[in-house]
């Protein structure tokens, strides 16, 4: 049966954040997702989701027509979920990985969907202690959505670098800025998507994968950027979750503006540029490994540039659409991130201040999540 695309007339925004559930005293992950789901009222429950492990809770914003509306709802969801966490004697963590969690101690969500994932992936699923930020942008046509997703592949590496917030995993500094993307990348059907020629080709591939029992539904395609038929969106999935509300707002605004810019390009009949797969892979690898501190190949121009220079070009591509949307103020935050560094740089600086003790760092990050990400999440400071 063909998979239909439900178009979104406006470039609406949906934001999904995955949070650690951590013990108040030890900072360790605790399997409290079922408790939080049971405590949530009916309206909030509509916006909460499980995700594989019981030490994670996902909060989803309502469908918003502007970045401002989406971020306002995101902060409200953070506050509501934190209140439930405290009732369950835990607190929310907002970094892409937990710095020292033991994979062998993790418990799986018992729903049929996640038990299927567990059985399919085995050990890889057990080790997936990762926490991401996903951004959905509405697109009004299926073919346009495929075109946009194809072109967004160029920015997977730069957006990973900009949002990198997961240097620590398994009790060590991995040397990576975004170890979360590496860890999740062990999943099948993850990473950079193939270039698709049409929505018909996308639907045919989904049907074939379902027929082969590789997946049970299209959402089990875990590409870094993907068409989401049910929601009528292009979904960008490569970013680490952020404590900072301004950084989150900047990422959301940038993704929305890029989707709108490429939607306009599709309407104008502009052909897709050739993006060599080797260059896209190198961009993604360096975004994960080195963050903003690498020379890379611009896959569209074949020029060698610094990652910050490519991030600046990404903003230039997005700027006309952001002007139309009224979101250039959020894009200005990107320049501040380039000056101050990404979340991985901030975590490494904080660890040095904590004498190299990862447990002290985790407690510090949990305090910051409450103080800067929930209680007083102002948009005037990157925090």
CSV table of C-alpha atoms in Angstrom, one decimal:
chain,number,residue,atom,x,y,z
A,1,UNK,CA,0.0,0.0,0.0
A,2,UNK,CA,1.5,3.3,-1.0
A,3,UNK,CA,2.7,5.6,1.8
A,4,UNK,CA,0.9,8.9,1.5
A,5,UNK,CA,2.4,12.3,2.4
A,6,UNK,CA,0.2,14.6,4.5
A,7,UNK,CA,1.2,18.1,3.3
A,8,UNK,CA,1.7,21.0,5.7
A,9,UNK,CA,0.6,24.3,4.1
A,10,UNK,CA,2.9,26.4,6.3
A,11,UNK,CA,6.5,25.9,7.4
A,12,UNK,CA,5.3,24.9,10.9
A,13,UNK,CA,7.7,23.8,13.6
A,14,UNK,CA,7.7,20.8,15.9
A,15,UNK,CA,10.5,20.2,18.3
A,16,UNK,CA,11.4,17.0,20.1
A,17,UNK,CA,13.8,16.9,23.0
A,18,UNK,CA,15.2,13.7,24.7
A,19,UNK,CA,16.1,14.1,28.4
A,20,UNK,CA,18.2,12.1,30.7
A,21,UNK,CA,16.3,10.9,33.9
A,22,UNK,CA,18.9,11.2,36.7
A,23,UNK,CA,19.0,10.5,40.4
A,24,UNK,CA,19.0,13.7,42.5
A,25,UNK,CA,21.8,12.4,44.7
A,26,UNK,CA,24.1,10.4,42.6
A,27,UNK,CA,23.5,11.9,39.1
A,28,UNK,CA,23.2,8.4,37.7
A,29,UNK,CA,20.5,7.5,35.2
A,30,UNK,CA,17.4,6.0,36.7
A,31,UNK,CA,14.6,4.0,34.9
A,32,UNK,CA,11.8,6.4,35.8
A,33,UNK,CA,10.0,6.9,32.4
A,34,UNK,CA,7.0,4.7,33.4
A,35,UNK,CA,6.5,6.8,36.6
A,36,UNK,CA,6.6,10.1,34.8
A,37,UNK,CA,4.2,8.8,32.1
A,38,UNK,CA,1.8,7.7,34.9
A,39,UNK,CA,2.0,11.1,36.7
A,40,UNK,CA,1.4,13.1,33.5
A,41,UNK,CA,-2.0,14.6,33.0
A,42,UNK,CA,-3.9,13.7,29.8
A,43,UNK,CA,-2.9,16.9,27.9
A,44,UNK,CA,0.8,16.7,28.7
A,45,UNK,CA,0.7,12.9,28.1
A,46,UNK,CA,-0.1,13.7,24.4
A,47,UNK,CA,3.3,15.4,24.2
A,48,UNK,CA,5.5,12.9,25.9
A,49,UNK,CA,7.0,9.8,24.4
A,50,UNK,CA,9.1,6.8,25.3
A,51,UNK,CA,12.3,6.1,23.5
A,52,UNK,CA,13.9,2.7,23.8
A,53,UNK,CA,15.3,3.0,27.4
A,54,UNK,CA,13.5,3.7,30.6
A,55,UNK,CA,16.1,6.3,31.6
A,56,UNK,CA,14.9,8.7,28.9
A,57,UNK,CA,11.8,10.8,28.4
A,58,UNK,CA,11.0,12.7,25.2
A,59,UNK,CA,9.0,15.9,25.2
A,60,UNK,CA,7.4,17.1,22.0
A,61,UNK,CA,6.1,20.6,21.4
A,62,UNK,CA,2.8,21.4,19.8
A,63,UNK,CA,2.8,22.3,16.1
A,64,UNK,CA,3.9,25.9,16.1
A,65,UNK,CA,3.7,28.6,13.4
A,66,UNK,CA,6.8,30.5,14.6
A,67,UNK,CA,10.1,29.9,16.3
A,68,UNK,CA,9.0,32.1,19.2
A,69,UNK,CA,5.8,30.1,19.7
A,70,UNK,CA,7.7,26.8,19.5
A,71,UNK,CA,10.4,27.9,22.0
A,72,UNK,CA,7.8,29.2,24.4
A,73,UNK,CA,6.1,25.8,24.3
A,74,UNK,CA,9.4,24.0,24.6
A,75,UNK,CA,10.2,25.9,27.8
A,76,UNK,CA,6.7,25.1,29.2
A,77,UNK,CA,7.2,21.4,28.4
A,78,UNK,CA,10.6,21.4,30.1
A,79,UNK,CA,9.1,22.9,33.2
A,80,UNK,CA,6.2,20.5,33.3
A,81,UNK,CA,8.4,17.5,32.8
A,82,UNK,CA,10.9,18.7,35.4
A,83,UNK,CA,8.1,19.0,37.9
A,84,UNK,CA,7.1,15.4,37.3
A,85,UNK,CA,10.7,14.3,37.5
A,86,UNK,CA,11.0,15.9,40.9
A,87,UNK,CA,7.9,14.1,42.1
A,88,UNK,CA,9.6,10.9,41.0
A,89,UNK,CA,12.8,11.8,42.9
A,90,UNK,CA,14.9,12.5,39.8
A,91,UNK,CA,15.9,15.4,37.6
A,92,UNK,CA,16.4,16.1,33.9
A,93,UNK,CA,19.8,16.1,32.1
A,94,UNK,CA,20.2,18.0,28.9
A,95,UNK,CA,23.4,16.8,27.2
A,96,UNK,CA,23.8,14.5,24.3
A,97,UNK,CA,25.3,11.7,26.4
A,98,UNK,CA,25.5,10.8,30.0
A,99,UNK,CA,29.2,10.9,30.9
A,100,UNK,CA,29.6,7.6,32.8
A,101,UNK,CA,26.3,5.6,32.5
A,102,UNK,CA,26.8,1.8,32.4
A,103,UNK,CA,25.1,0.3,29.3
A,104,UNK,CA,24.6,-3.0,31.1
A,105,UNK,CA,22.4,-1.4,33.7
A,106,UNK,CA,19.9,0.0,31.2
A,107,UNK,CA,16.3,-1.3,31.0
A,108,UNK,CA,14.2,-1.3,27.9
A,109,UNK,CA,10.8,0.2,27.4
A,110,UNK,CA,8.2,-2.6,27.2
A,111,UNK,CA,6.1,-1.4,24.3
A,112,UNK,CA,5.9,-3.7,21.3
A,113,UNK,CA,7.7,-1.1,19.0
A,114,UNK,CA,10.7,-0.8,21.3
A,115,UNK,CA,10.9,-4.5,22.1
A,116,UNK,CA,11.1,-5.0,18.3
A,117,UNK,CA,14.0,-2.5,18.1
A,118,UNK,CA,15.7,-4.3,21.0
A,119,UNK,CA,15.4,-7.7,19.3
A,120,UNK,CA,16.6,-6.3,16.0
A,121,UNK,CA,19.6,-4.4,17.3
A,122,UNK,CA,20.7,-6.4,20.3
A,123,UNK,CA,23.8,-5.1,21.9
A,124,UNK,CA,23.8,-1.9,19.8
A,125,UNK,CA,20.4,-1.0,21.4
A,126,UNK,CA,21.7,-1.6,24.9
A,127,UNK,CA,24.5,0.9,24.3
A,128,UNK,CA,22.3,3.7,22.9
A,129,UNK,CA,22.4,6.0,25.9
A,130,UNK,CA,21.9,9.1,23.7
A,131,UNK,CA,19.8,12.3,23.9
A,132,UNK,CA,19.0,14.3,20.8
A,133,UNK,CA,17.2,17.3,19.5
A,134,UNK,CA,14.9,16.7,16.5
A,135,UNK,CA,13.3,19.6,14.5
A,136,UNK,CA,10.3,19.1,12.2
A,137,UNK,CA,9.5,21.7,9.6
A,138,UNK,CA,6.2,21.5,7.6
A,139,UNK,CA,6.4,21.2,3.8
A,140,UNK,CA,3.5,21.6,1.5
A,141,UNK,CA,4.3,19.0,-1.2
A,142,UNK,CA,5.8,15.5,-1.2
A,143,UNK,CA,8.2,16.1,-4.1
A,144,UNK,CA,9.3,19.4,-2.5
A,145,UNK,CA,10.0,17.6,0.7
A,146,UNK,CA,12.3,15.1,-1.0
A,147,UNK,CA,14.1,17.9,-2.8
A,148,UNK,CA,14.6,19.8,0.5
A,149,UNK,CA,15.8,16.7,2.3
A,150,UNK,CA,18.3,16.0,-0.5
A,151,UNK,CA,19.7,19.5,-0.2
A,152,UNK,CA,19.8,19.5,3.6
A,153,UNK,CA,22.3,16.7,3.5
A,154,UNK,CA,25.0,19.4,2.9
A,155,UNK,CA,24.4,20.8,6.3
A,156,UNK,CA,24.4,17.7,8.4
A,157,UNK,CA,28.1,18.0,9.3
A,158,UNK,CA,28.0,21.8,10.1
A,159,UNK,CA,24.9,21.4,12.2
A,160,UNK,CA,26.4,18.5,14.1
A,161,UNK,CA,29.4,20.7,14.8
A,162,UNK,CA,27.4,23.7,15.9
A,163,UNK,CA,25.2,21.6,18.3
A,164,UNK,CA,27.9,19.2,19.5
A,165,UNK,CA,27.3,18.6,23.2
A,166,UNK,CA,28.5,15.1,24.0
A,167,UNK,CA,32.2,14.7,24.5
A,168,UNK,CA,32.0,12.1,27.4
A,169,UNK,CA,30.8,8.5,27.2
A,170,UNK,CA,31.6,5.4,29.1
A,171,UNK,CA,33.5,7.4,31.8
A,172,UNK,CA,36.0,8.9,29.4
A,173,UNK,CA,36.6,11.9,27.2
A,174,UNK,CA,36.0,10.3,23.8
A,175,UNK,CA,38.0,12.9,22.0
A,176,UNK,CA,34.8,13.6,19.9
A,177,UNK,CA,32.7,16.6,20.2
A,178,UNK,CA,29.5,14.7,19.4
A,179,UNK,CA,29.9,11.2,20.6
A,180,UNK,CA,26.1,10.8,20.7
A,181,UNK,CA,26.0,10.9,16.9
A,182,UNK,CA,28.7,8.3,16.7
A,183,UNK,CA,26.9,6.0,19.2
A,184,UNK,CA,23.6,6.3,17.5
A,185,UNK,CA,25.3,5.9,14.1
A,186,UNK,CA,25.8,2.2,14.9
A,187,UNK,CA,22.0,1.8,14.2
A,188,UNK,CA,21.1,0.5,10.8
A,189,UNK,CA,19.5,3.0,8.4
A,190,UNK,CA,21.2,5.9,10.3
A,191,UNK,CA,23.6,8.6,9.1
A,192,UNK,CA,23.5,10.4,5.8
A,193,UNK,CA,20.5,9.4,3.6
A,194,UNK,CA,20.8,8.5,0.0
A,195,UNK,CA,19.8,11.0,-2.6
A,196,UNK,CA,16.2,10.3,-3.7
A,197,UNK,CA,14.9,11.0,-7.1
A,198,UNK,CA,11.3,11.4,-6.2
A,199,UNK,CA,8.7,10.8,-3.5
A,200,UNK,CA,7.6,7.7,-5.4
A,201,UNK,CA,11.1,6.3,-5.0
A,202,UNK,CA,11.1,7.0,-1.3
A,203,UNK,CA,7.7,5.4,-0.8
A,204,UNK,CA,8.8,2.3,-2.9
A,205,UNK,CA,11.9,1.9,-0.7
A,206,UNK,CA,9.8,2.1,2.5
A,207,UNK,CA,7.4,-0.5,1.1
A,208,UNK,CA,10.2,-2.8,0.2
A,209,UNK,CA,11.9,-2.5,3.6
A,210,UNK,CA,8.6,-3.2,5.3
A,211,UNK,CA,8.0,-6.2,3.1
A,212,UNK,CA,11.5,-7.5,4.0
A,213,UNK,CA,10.8,-7.0,7.7
A,214,UNK,CA,13.7,-4.6,7.9
A,215,UNK,CA,11.3,-2.0,9.4
A,216,UNK,CA,7.7,-2.0,10.5
A,217,UNK,CA,7.0,1.7,9.7
A,218,UNK,CA,8.9,4.6,8.0
A,219,UNK,CA,9.9,6.2,11.3
A,220,UNK,CA,12.3,3.3,11.8
A,221,UNK,CA,14.4,4.9,9.1
A,222,UNK,CA,16.8,6.9,11.4
A,223,UNK,CA,18.6,9.0,8.8
A,224,UNK,CA,20.1,12.3,10.0
A,225,UNK,CA,17.5,14.1,7.8
A,226,UNK,CA,14.4,12.5,6.6
A,227,UNK,CA,11.0,13.0,5.0
A,228,UNK,CA,8.2,12.3,7.6
A,229,UNK,CA,5.1,11.3,5.6
A,230,UNK,CA,2.7,11.2,8.5
A,231,UNK,CA,3.5,14.7,9.8
A,232,UNK,CA,4.1,16.3,6.4
A,233,UNK,CA,7.6,17.5,7.4
A,234,UNK,CA,11.2,17.3,6.8
A,235,UNK,CA,12.8,16.2,10.1
A,236,UNK,CA,16.4,17.1,11.0
A,237,UNK,CA,17.7,14.6,13.6
A,238,UNK,CA,21.5,15.1,13.9
A,239,UNK,CA,21.8,17.6,16.8
A,240,UNK,CA,22.5,16.9,20.4
A,241,UNK,CA,20.0,18.2,23.0
A,242,UNK,CA,21.1,21.5,24.5
A,243,UNK,CA,20.7,23.0,28.0
A,244,UNK,CA,20.7,26.5,26.5
A,245,UNK,CA,17.4,27.8,25.2
A,246,UNK,CA,19.1,30.4,23.0
A,247,UNK,CA,21.2,27.7,21.4
A,248,UNK,CA,18.2,25.6,20.8
A,249,UNK,CA,16.3,28.5,19.3
A,250,UNK,CA,19.1,29.2,17.0
A,251,UNK,CA,19.2,25.6,15.7
A,252,UNK,CA,15.5,25.5,15.3
A,253,UNK,CA,15.4,28.9,13.4
A,254,UNK,CA,18.3,27.8,11.2
A,255,UNK,CA,16.7,24.5,10.2
A,256,UNK,CA,13.4,26.2,9.5
A,257,UNK,CA,15.0,28.9,7.3
A,258,UNK,CA,17.0,26.4,5.4
A,259,UNK,CA,13.9,24.3,4.7
A,260,UNK,CA,12.0,27.4,3.5
A,261,UNK,CA,15.0,28.5,1.4
A,262,UNK,CA,15.2,25.2,-0.4
A,263,UNK,CA,11.4,25.0,-0.7
A,264,UNK,CA,11.6,28.3,-2.5
A,265,UNK,CA,14.4,27.0,-4.7
A,266,UNK,CA,12.3,24.0,-5.7
A,267,UNK,CA,9.4,26.3,-6.6
A,268,UNK,CA,11.8,28.3,-8.8
A,269,UNK,CA,12.9,25.2,-10.6
A,270,UNK,CA,16.5,25.3,-9.4
A,271,UNK,CA,18.2,21.9,-10.0
A,272,UNK,CA,19.9,20.1,-7.2
A,273,UNK,CA,23.6,20.4,-7.1
A,274,UNK,CA,25.8,17.3,-7.1
A,275,UNK,CA,27.0,16.6,-3.6
A,276,UNK,CA,29.8,14.0,-3.6
A,277,UNK,CA,29.1,11.3,-1.0
A,278,UNK,CA,32.7,11.2,0.2
A,279,UNK,CA,32.6,14.9,1.0
A,280,UNK,CA,29.3,14.6,2.9
A,281,UNK,CA,30.8,11.7,4.9
A,282,UNK,CA,33.9,13.7,5.7
A,283,UNK,CA,31.8,16.7,6.8
A,284,UNK,CA,29.7,14.5,9.1
A,285,UNK,CA,32.8,12.7,10.5
A,286,UNK,CA,34.6,16.0,11.2
A,287,UNK,CA,31.5,17.5,12.8
A,288,UNK,CA,31.3,14.6,15.2
A,289,UNK,CA,35.0,14.3,15.9
A,290,UNK,CA,36.4,17.8,15.8
A,291,UNK,CA,33.3,20.0,16.0
A,292,UNK,CA,34.1,23.5,14.9
A,293,UNK,CA,37.9,22.9,14.8
A,294,UNK,CA,38.5,21.4,11.4
A,295,UNK,CA,39.1,22.1,7.8
A,296,UNK,CA,36.4,20.5,5.6
A,297,UNK,CA,35.3,20.3,2.0
A,298,UNK,CA,32.2,22.3,1.0
A,299,UNK,CA,30.4,19.5,-0.8
A,300,UNK,CA,28.6,22.0,-3.0
A,301,UNK,CA,31.6,24.0,-4.2
A,302,UNK,CA,34.4,21.5,-3.6
A,303,UNK,CA,36.4,24.2,-1.8
A,304,UNK,CA,38.4,23.5,1.3
A,305,UNK,CA,37.2,25.8,4.1
A,306,UNK,CA,37.2,25.9,7.9
A,307,UNK,CA,34.1,24.5,9.6
A,308,UNK,CA,33.2,27.9,11.1
A,309,UNK,CA,33.4,29.4,7.5
A,310,UNK,CA,31.0,26.7,6.3
A,311,UNK,CA,28.7,27.4,9.2
A,312,UNK,CA,28.7,31.1,8.2
A,313,UNK,CA,27.9,30.1,4.6
A,314,UNK,CA,25.0,28.0,5.9
A,315,UNK,CA,23.7,31.1,7.7
A,316,UNK,CA,24.0,33.1,4.5
A,317,UNK,CA,22.0,30.5,2.6
A,318,UNK,CA,19.3,30.7,5.3
A,319,UNK,CA,19.3,34.5,5.7
A,320,UNK,CA,16.8,35.5,3.0
A,321,UNK,CA,14.3,33.0,4.2
A,322,UNK,CA,14.9,34.0,7.8
A,323,UNK,CA,14.3,37.6,6.9
A,324,UNK,CA,11.0,36.6,5.4
A,325,UNK,CA,10.2,34.7,8.5
A,326,UNK,CA,11.3,37.4,10.9
A,327,UNK,CA,13.9,35.1,12.6
A,328,UNK,CA,17.3,36.7,11.8
A,329,UNK,CA,17.7,37.6,15.4
A,330,UNK,CA,17.9,33.9,16.2
A,331,UNK,CA,20.5,33.4,13.5
A,332,UNK,CA,22.6,36.1,15.0
A,333,UNK,CA,23.1,33.7,18.0
A,334,UNK,CA,25.1,31.4,15.6
A,335,UNK,CA,27.9,34.0,15.5
A,336,UNK,CA,28.0,34.0,19.3
A,337,UNK,CA,28.3,30.2,19.3
A,338,UNK,CA,31.2,30.4,16.8
A,339,UNK,CA,32.9,32.8,19.2
A,340,UNK,CA,32.2,31.0,22.5
A,341,UNK,CA,32.4,27.4,21.2
A,342,UNK,CA,29.9,24.6,21.2
A,343,UNK,CA,28.6,22.6,24.2
A,344,UNK,CA,31.4,20.1,24.0
A,345,UNK,CA,34.0,22.9,24.5
A,346,UNK,CA,31.9,24.2,27.5
A,347,UNK,CA,31.8,20.8,29.0
A,348,UNK,CA,35.5,20.3,28.7
A,349,UNK,CA,36.2,23.7,30.3
A,350,UNK,CA,33.7,22.8,33.1
A,351,UNK,CA,35.4,19.5,33.7
A,352,UNK,CA,38.8,21.2,34.2
A,353,UNK,CA,37.2,23.5,36.8
A,354,UNK,CA,35.8,20.5,38.5
A,355,UNK,CA,39.3,18.9,38.8
A,356,UNK,CA,38.6,16.3,36.2
A,357,UNK,CA,35.9,14.6,38.2
A,358,UNK,CA,33.1,13.4,35.8
A,359,UNK,CA,30.6,13.0,38.7
A,360,UNK,CA,31.1,16.5,39.8
A,361,UNK,CA,30.7,17.6,36.2
A,362,UNK,CA,27.5,15.7,35.9
A,363,UNK,CA,26.1,17.3,39.0
A,364,UNK,CA,27.1,20.7,37.6
A,365,UNK,CA,25.4,20.0,34.3
A,366,UNK,CA,22.2,18.9,36.1
A,367,UNK,CA,22.2,22.1,38.1
A,368,UNK,CA,22.7,24.1,34.9
A,369,UNK,CA,19.8,22.3,33.3
A,370,UNK,CA,17.5,23.4,36.0
A,371,UNK,CA,18.8,26.9,36.5
A,372,UNK,CA,19.5,27.9,32.8
A,373,UNK,CA,17.4,25.5,30.9
A,374,UNK,CA,14.2,25.5,33.0
A,375,UNK,CA,13.9,28.0,35.8
A,376,UNK,CA,15.3,31.1,34.1
A,377,UNK,CA,15.8,30.2,30.4
A,378,UNK,CA,16.4,33.7,29.1
A,379,UNK,CA,17.0,34.3,25.4
A,380,UNK,CA,19.4,37.1,26.0
A,381,UNK,CA,22.4,34.9,27.1
A,382,UNK,CA,23.9,31.7,25.7
A,383,UNK,CA,24.5,30.4,29.2
